[in-house]
Amino acid sequence: ILNISKMILSECGYDVITGSNGEEAVELYKKNSDIIKAVLLDTIMPVKSGLEALTELKKINSDVKVLMTSGLSSEELIKNVMDAGASGFIKKPSSIEHLSSMLHSIITGK
């Protein structure tokens, strides 16, 4: 899924940096926060969950723009990630157009 997402977002014109787990995502953000415009996190990831990674990213930069994704979409899950500071939530699977549109909206604030 990680490689497919990278390919899709690259096709949409985004420069993509990938991490294989939540801990790596946080470390990559620390090293590249000056060039990262948005972060896409799955709620379920190895080592550190998406929610845990989101919480750490918010500590690093309270203005970080994070789009959370999951194959699960319970109201409770969506509420939890939005309350934790996510900029948006998208249910998997999602169309290329929807994913790109959501990221664009989060990055531009429109």
Tab-separated table of N, CA and C in Angstrom:
chain	number	residue	atom	x	y	z
A	1	ILE	N	0.829	-1.184	0.000
A	1	ILE	CA	0.000	0.000	0.000
A	1	ILE	C	0.872	1.244	0.000
A	2	LEU	N	1.973	1.207	0.743
A	2	LEU	CA	2.887	2.348	0.806
A	2	LEU	C	3.429	2.683	-0.583
A	3	ASN	N	3.887	1.669	-1.304
A	3	ASN	CA	4.458	1.903	-2.631
A	3	ASN	C	3.405	2.377	-3.626
A	4	ILE	N	2.205	1.839	-3.526
A	4	ILE	CA	1.122	2.263	-4.415
A	4	ILE	C	0.762	3.719	-4.131
A	5	SER	N	0.668	4.079	-2.856
A	5	SER	CA	0.356	5.457	-2.491
A	5	SER	C	1.427	6.413	-2.999
A	6	LYS	N	2.685	6.006	-2.854
A	6	LYS	CA	3.783	6.843	-3.343
A	6	LYS	C	3.669	7.037	-4.848
A	7	MET	N	3.392	5.962	-5.567
A	7	MET	CA	3.269	6.040	-7.022
A	7	MET	C	2.110	6.958	-7.419
A	8	ILE	N	0.970	6.790	-6.760
A	8	ILE	CA	-0.206	7.598	-7.071
A	8	ILE	C	0.080	9.080	-6.814
A	9	LEU	N	0.632	9.384	-5.660
A	9	LEU	CA	0.888	10.782	-5.326
A	9	LEU	C	1.969	11.390	-6.215
A	10	SER	N	2.950	10.603	-6.592
A	10	SER	CA	3.966	11.082	-7.535
A	10	SER	C	3.344	11.397	-8.881
A	11	GLU	N	2.431	10.539	-9.336
A	11	GLU	CA	1.714	10.777	-10.595
A	11	GLU	C	0.880	12.061	-10.535
A	12	CYS	N	0.430	12.412	-9.338
A	12	CYS	CA	-0.367	13.628	-9.149
A	12	CYS	C	0.517	14.876	-9.025
A	13	GLY	N	1.826	14.680	-9.061
A	13	GLY	CA	2.742	15.815	-9.032
A	13	GLY	C	3.369	16.115	-7.690
A	14	TYR	N	3.129	15.266	-6.704
A	14	TYR	CA	3.717	15.489	-5.392
A	14	TYR	C	5.090	14.838	-5.297
A	15	ASP	N	6.021	15.498	-4.593
A	15	ASP	CA	7.289	14.882	-4.225
A	15	ASP	C	7.012	14.126	-2.936
A	16	VAL	N	7.340	12.838	-2.910
A	16	VAL	CA	6.921	11.979	-1.805
A	16	VAL	C	8.129	11.396	-1.080
A	17	ILE	N	8.103	11.504	0.240
A	17	ILE	CA	9.069	10.853	1.119
A	17	ILE	C	8.279	9.808	1.891
A	18	THR	N	8.742	8.569	1.924
A	18	THR	CA	7.981	7.526	2.602
A	18	THR	C	8.726	6.962	3.809
A	19	GLY	N	7.939	6.589	4.787
A	19	GLY	CA	8.443	5.887	5.954
A	19	GLY	C	7.661	4.601	6.108
A	20	SER	N	8.307	3.565	6.570
A	20	SER	CA	7.651	2.258	6.638
A	20	SER	C	6.876	2.025	7.930
A	21	ASN	N	6.999	2.942	8.887
A	21	ASN	CA	6.251	2.808	10.134
A	21	ASN	C	6.087	4.191	10.777
A	22	GLY	N	5.307	4.247	11.841
A	22	GLY	CA	5.027	5.521	12.486
A	22	GLY	C	6.247	6.205	13.073
A	23	GLU	N	7.135	5.428	13.640
A	23	GLU	CA	8.357	5.995	14.221
A	23	GLU	C	9.236	6.606	13.137
A	24	GLU	N	9.379	5.894	12.028
A	24	GLU	CA	10.178	6.403	10.915
A	24	GLU	C	9.545	7.671	10.335
A	25	ALA	N	8.222	7.714	10.290
A	25	ALA	CA	7.528	8.905	9.784
A	25	ALA	C	7.872	10.129	10.628
A	26	VAL	N	7.882	9.965	11.938
A	26	VAL	CA	8.221	11.076	12.835
A	26	VAL	C	9.661	11.514	12.604
A	27	GLU	N	10.571	10.560	12.503
A	27	GLU	CA	11.978	10.892	12.280
A	27	GLU	C	12.180	11.596	10.935
A	28	LEU	N	11.518	11.118	9.900
A	28	LEU	CA	11.617	11.767	8.589
A	28	LEU	C	11.073	13.184	8.637
A	29	TYR	N	9.999	13.389	9.388
A	29	TYR	CA	9.454	14.734	9.514
A	29	TYR	C	10.442	15.655	10.241
A	30	LYS	N	11.058	15.151	11.309
A	30	LYS	CA	12.041	15.957	12.046
A	30	LYS	C	13.160	16.431	11.115
A	31	LYS	N	13.630	15.535	10.256
A	31	LYS	CA	14.751	15.845	9.371
A	31	LYS	C	14.347	16.700	8.174
A	32	ASN	N	13.084	16.647	7.785
A	32	ASN	CA	12.653	17.304	6.544
A	32	ASN	C	11.484	18.269	6.730
A	33	SER	N	11.242	18.718	7.940
A	33	SER	CA	10.055	19.542	8.204
A	33	SER	C	10.038	20.832	7.395
A	34	ASP	N	11.217	21.297	6.997
A	34	ASP	CA	11.272	22.545	6.223
A	34	ASP	C	10.750	22.383	4.796
A	35	ILE	N	10.689	21.164	4.288
A	35	ILE	CA	10.203	20.955	2.915
A	35	ILE	C	8.892	20.168	2.848
A	36	ILE	N	8.462	19.612	3.967
A	36	ILE	CA	7.230	18.816	3.975
A	36	ILE	C	6.028	19.730	4.152
A	37	LYS	N	5.101	19.647	3.204
A	37	LYS	CA	3.900	20.479	3.252
A	37	LYS	C	2.729	19.760	3.901
A	38	ALA	N	2.725	18.438	3.850
A	38	ALA	CA	1.651	17.649	4.449
A	38	ALA	C	2.156	16.233	4.698
A	39	VAL	N	1.503	15.571	5.646
A	39	VAL	CA	1.852	14.204	6.009
A	39	VAL	C	0.601	13.341	5.863
A	40	LEU	N	0.759	12.191	5.242
A	40	LEU	CA	-0.313	11.205	5.115
A	40	LEU	C	0.043	10.039	6.025
A	41	LEU	N	-0.815	9.768	7.011
A	41	LEU	CA	-0.570	8.686	7.955
A	41	LEU	C	-1.739	7.720	7.964
A	42	ASP	N	-1.423	6.435	7.968
A	42	ASP	CA	-2.447	5.421	8.186
A	42	ASP	C	-2.650	5.308	9.687
A	43	THR	N	-3.853	5.022	10.111
A	43	THR	CA	-4.086	4.889	11.549
A	43	THR	C	-3.409	3.650	12.116
A	44	ILE	N	-3.269	2.613	11.278
A	44	ILE	CA	-2.641	1.368	11.733
A	44	ILE	C	-1.314	1.205	11.008
A	45	MET	N	-0.221	1.354	11.772
A	45	MET	CA	1.131	1.203	11.234
A	45	MET	C	1.976	0.444	12.243
A	46	PRO	N	3.032	-0.202	11.757
A	46	PRO	CA	3.933	-0.892	12.685
A	46	PRO	C	4.684	0.092	13.582
A	47	VAL	N	5.189	-0.393	14.678
A	47	VAL	CA	6.045	0.287	15.653
A	47	VAL	C	5.297	1.389	16.409
A	48	LYS	N	4.701	2.327	15.688
A	48	LYS	CA	3.974	3.437	16.300
A	48	LYS	C	2.730	3.678	15.457
A	49	SER	N	1.574	3.727	16.088
A	49	SER	CA	0.323	3.923	15.339
A	49	SER	C	0.276	5.314	14.710
A	50	GLY	N	-0.630	5.482	13.786
A	50	GLY	CA	-0.810	6.781	13.157
A	50	GLY	C	-1.207	7.841	14.164
A	51	LEU	N	-2.047	7.489	15.120
A	51	LEU	CA	-2.467	8.438	16.149
A	51	LEU	C	-1.287	8.838	17.037
A	52	GLU	N	-0.441	7.873	17.388
A	52	GLU	CA	0.756	8.181	18.182
A	52	GLU	C	1.709	9.077	17.379
A	53	ALA	N	1.884	8.754	16.096
A	53	ALA	CA	2.759	9.570	15.248
A	53	ALA	C	2.194	10.975	15.099
A	54	LEU	N	0.884	11.095	14.905
A	54	LEU	CA	0.240	12.398	14.803
A	54	LEU	C	0.507	13.231	16.052
A	55	THR	N	0.352	12.627	17.202
A	55	THR	CA	0.580	13.326	18.467
A	55	THR	C	2.010	13.846	18.552
A	56	GLU	N	2.980	13.030	18.145
A	56	GLU	CA	4.387	13.460	18.170
A	56	GLU	C	4.659	14.550	17.142
A	57	LEU	N	4.062	14.435	15.957
A	57	LEU	CA	4.247	15.462	14.939
A	57	LEU	C	3.711	16.801	15.426
A	58	LYS	N	2.575	16.785	16.106
A	58	LYS	CA	1.987	18.017	16.644
A	58	LYS	C	2.881	18.648	17.713
A	59	LYS	N	3.627	17.821	18.449
A	59	LYS	CA	4.577	18.350	19.436
A	59	LYS	C	5.752	19.033	18.746
A	60	ILE	N	6.155	18.489	17.605
A	60	ILE	CA	7.255	19.069	16.841
A	60	ILE	C	6.820	20.373	16.183
A	61	ASN	N	5.622	20.348	15.587
A	61	ASN	CA	5.087	21.512	14.878
A	61	ASN	C	3.572	21.497	15.012
A	62	SER	N	3.056	22.372	15.823
A	62	SER	CA	1.607	22.376	16.068
A	62	SER	C	0.801	22.692	14.811
A	63	ASP	N	1.453	23.263	13.798
A	63	ASP	CA	0.767	23.608	12.550
A	63	ASP	C	0.915	22.553	11.455
A	64	VAL	N	1.533	21.415	11.769
A	64	VAL	CA	1.725	20.378	10.755
A	64	VAL	C	0.368	19.951	10.198
A	65	LYS	N	0.324	19.764	8.890
A	65	LYS	CA	-0.913	19.359	8.215
A	65	LYS	C	-0.855	17.852	7.984
A	66	VAL	N	-1.789	17.142	8.609
A	66	VAL	CA	-1.777	15.682	8.557
A	66	VAL	C	-3.125	15.167	8.055
A	67	LEU	N	-3.056	14.367	7.001
A	67	LEU	CA	-4.230	13.666	6.487
A	67	LEU	C	-4.139	12.232	6.977
A	68	MET	N	-5.121	11.823	7.768
A	68	MET	CA	-5.160	10.462	8.286
A	68	MET	C	-5.996	9.603	7.345
A	69	THR	N	-5.626	8.336	7.251
A	69	THR	CA	-6.365	7.399	6.416
A	69	THR	C	-6.516	6.070	7.148
A	70	SER	N	-7.580	5.356	6.794
A	70	SER	CA	-7.812	4.047	7.393
A	70	SER	C	-8.833	3.285	6.569
A	71	GLY	N	-8.736	1.976	6.614
A	71	GLY	CA	-9.759	1.129	6.017
A	71	GLY	C	-10.979	1.055	6.919
A	72	LEU	N	-10.792	1.439	8.168
A	72	LEU	CA	-11.887	1.505	9.133
A	72	LEU	C	-12.361	2.949	9.186
A	73	SER	N	-13.631	3.156	9.410
A	73	SER	CA	-14.087	4.549	9.452
A	73	SER	C	-15.194	4.761	10.474
A	74	SER	N	-15.006	4.225	11.644
A	74	SER	CA	-16.013	4.431	12.686
A	74	SER	C	-16.021	5.908	13.090
A	75	GLU	N	-17.155	6.359	13.534
A	75	GLU	CA	-17.271	7.751	13.989
A	75	GLU	C	-16.282	8.030	15.116
A	76	GLU	N	-16.090	7.051	15.997
A	76	GLU	CA	-15.168	7.224	17.122
A	76	GLU	C	-13.731	7.409	16.635
A	77	LEU	N	-13.306	6.599	15.667
A	77	LEU	CA	-11.957	6.712	15.126
A	77	LEU	C	-11.754	8.083	14.489
A	78	ILE	N	-12.691	8.491	13.659
A	78	ILE	CA	-12.581	9.790	12.988
A	78	ILE	C	-12.541	10.912	14.017
A	79	LYS	N	-13.393	10.838	15.029
A	79	LYS	CA	-13.407	11.858	16.084
A	79	LYS	C	-12.067	11.896	16.811
A	80	ASN	N	-11.509	10.735	17.125
A	80	ASN	CA	-10.233	10.676	17.844
A	80	ASN	C	-9.102	11.324	17.051
A	81	VAL	N	-9.003	11.013	15.758
A	81	VAL	CA	-7.900	11.590	14.978
A	81	VAL	C	-8.109	13.083	14.734
A	82	MET	N	-9.344	13.498	14.557
A	82	MET	CA	-9.606	14.927	14.355
A	82	MET	C	-9.366	15.697	15.656
A	83	ASP	N	-9.771	15.122	16.788
A	83	ASP	CA	-9.524	15.758	18.087
A	83	ASP	C	-8.025	15.844	18.387
A	84	ALA	N	-7.246	14.897	17.855
A	84	ALA	CA	-5.797	14.899	18.067
A	84	ALA	C	-5.082	15.915	17.170
A	85	GLY	N	-5.835	16.514	16.243
A	85	GLY	CA	-5.231	17.566	15.426
A	85	GLY	C	-5.055	17.246	13.960
A	86	ALA	N	-5.618	16.133	13.501
A	86	ALA	CA	-5.528	15.827	12.071
A	86	ALA	C	-6.229	16.918	11.266
A	87	SER	N	-5.726	17.179	10.083
A	87	SER	CA	-6.322	18.174	9.191
A	87	SER	C	-7.469	17.592	8.387
A	88	GLY	N	-7.506	16.260	8.298
A	88	GLY	CA	-8.566	15.594	7.562
A	88	GLY	C	-8.460	14.096	7.705
A	89	PHE	N	-9.493	13.411	7.230
A	89	PHE	CA	-9.550	11.955	7.281
A	89	PHE	C	-10.102	11.461	5.951
A	90	ILE	N	-9.490	10.406	5.436
A	90	ILE	CA	-9.956	9.797	4.188
A	90	ILE	C	-10.008	8.285	4.374
A	91	LYS	N	-11.127	7.693	3.977
A	91	LYS	CA	-11.303	6.245	4.106
A	91	LYS	C	-10.682	5.536	2.916
A	92	LYS	N	-9.980	4.434	3.204
A	92	LYS	CA	-9.434	3.583	2.146
A	92	LYS	C	-10.473	2.536	1.782
A	93	PRO	N	-10.528	2.108	0.568
A	93	PRO	CA	-9.781	2.664	-0.560
A	93	PRO	C	-10.399	3.980	-1.008
A	94	SER	N	-9.586	4.790	-1.622
A	94	SER	CA	-10.038	6.096	-2.104
A	94	SER	C	-9.576	6.263	-3.541
A	95	SER	N	-10.310	7.025	-4.291
A	95	SER	CA	-9.904	7.276	-5.677
A	95	SER	C	-8.680	8.197	-5.687
A	96	ILE	N	-7.939	8.138	-6.750
A	96	ILE	CA	-6.780	9.011	-6.923
A	96	ILE	C	-7.220	10.464	-6.834
A	97	GLU	N	-8.331	10.775	-7.478
A	97	GLU	CA	-8.828	12.150	-7.502
A	97	GLU	C	-9.183	12.635	-6.093
A	98	HIS	N	-9.852	11.783	-5.322
A	98	HIS	CA	-10.247	12.173	-3.971
A	98	HIS	C	-9.037	12.384	-3.079
A	99	LEU	N	-8.069	11.477	-3.134
A	99	LEU	CA	-6.857	11.597	-2.334
A	99	LEU	C	-6.111	12.871	-2.697
A	100	SER	N	-5.907	13.098	-3.977
A	100	SER	CA	-5.190	14.284	-4.427
A	100	SER	C	-5.928	15.563	-4.038
A	101	SER	N	-7.230	15.546	-4.186
A	101	SER	CA	-8.048	16.703	-3.836
A	101	SER	C	-7.973	17.007	-2.338
A	102	MET	N	-8.047	15.975	-1.512
A	102	MET	CA	-7.956	16.168	-0.062
A	102	MET	C	-6.594	16.737	0.333
A	103	LEU	N	-5.528	16.193	-0.242
A	103	LEU	CA	-4.192	16.712	0.067
A	103	LEU	C	-4.059	18.160	-0.374
A	104	HIS	N	-4.532	18.453	-1.572
A	104	HIS	CA	-4.475	19.825	-2.086
A	104	HIS	C	-5.213	20.770	-1.146
A	105	SER	N	-6.391	20.381	-0.702
A	105	SER	CA	-7.187	21.210	0.211
A	105	SER	C	-6.470	21.439	1.523
A	106	ILE	N	-5.843	20.415	2.038
A	106	ILE	CA	-5.127	20.537	3.309
A	106	ILE	C	-3.908	21.440	3.151
A	107	ILE	N	-3.178	21.280	2.067
A	107	ILE	CA	-1.968	22.075	1.846
A	107	ILE	C	-2.317	23.548	1.630
A	108	THR	N	-3.337	23.807	0.834
A	108	THR	CA	-3.681	25.189	0.491
A	108	THR	C	-4.635	25.840	1.491
A	109	GLY	N	-5.269	25.032	2.329
A	109	GLY	CA	-6.237	25.566	3.273
A	109	GLY	C	-7.556	25.945	2.629
A	110	LYS	N	-7.808	25.411	1.449
A	110	LYS	CA	-9.059	25.732	0.715
A	110	LYS	C	-9.974	24.537	0.649
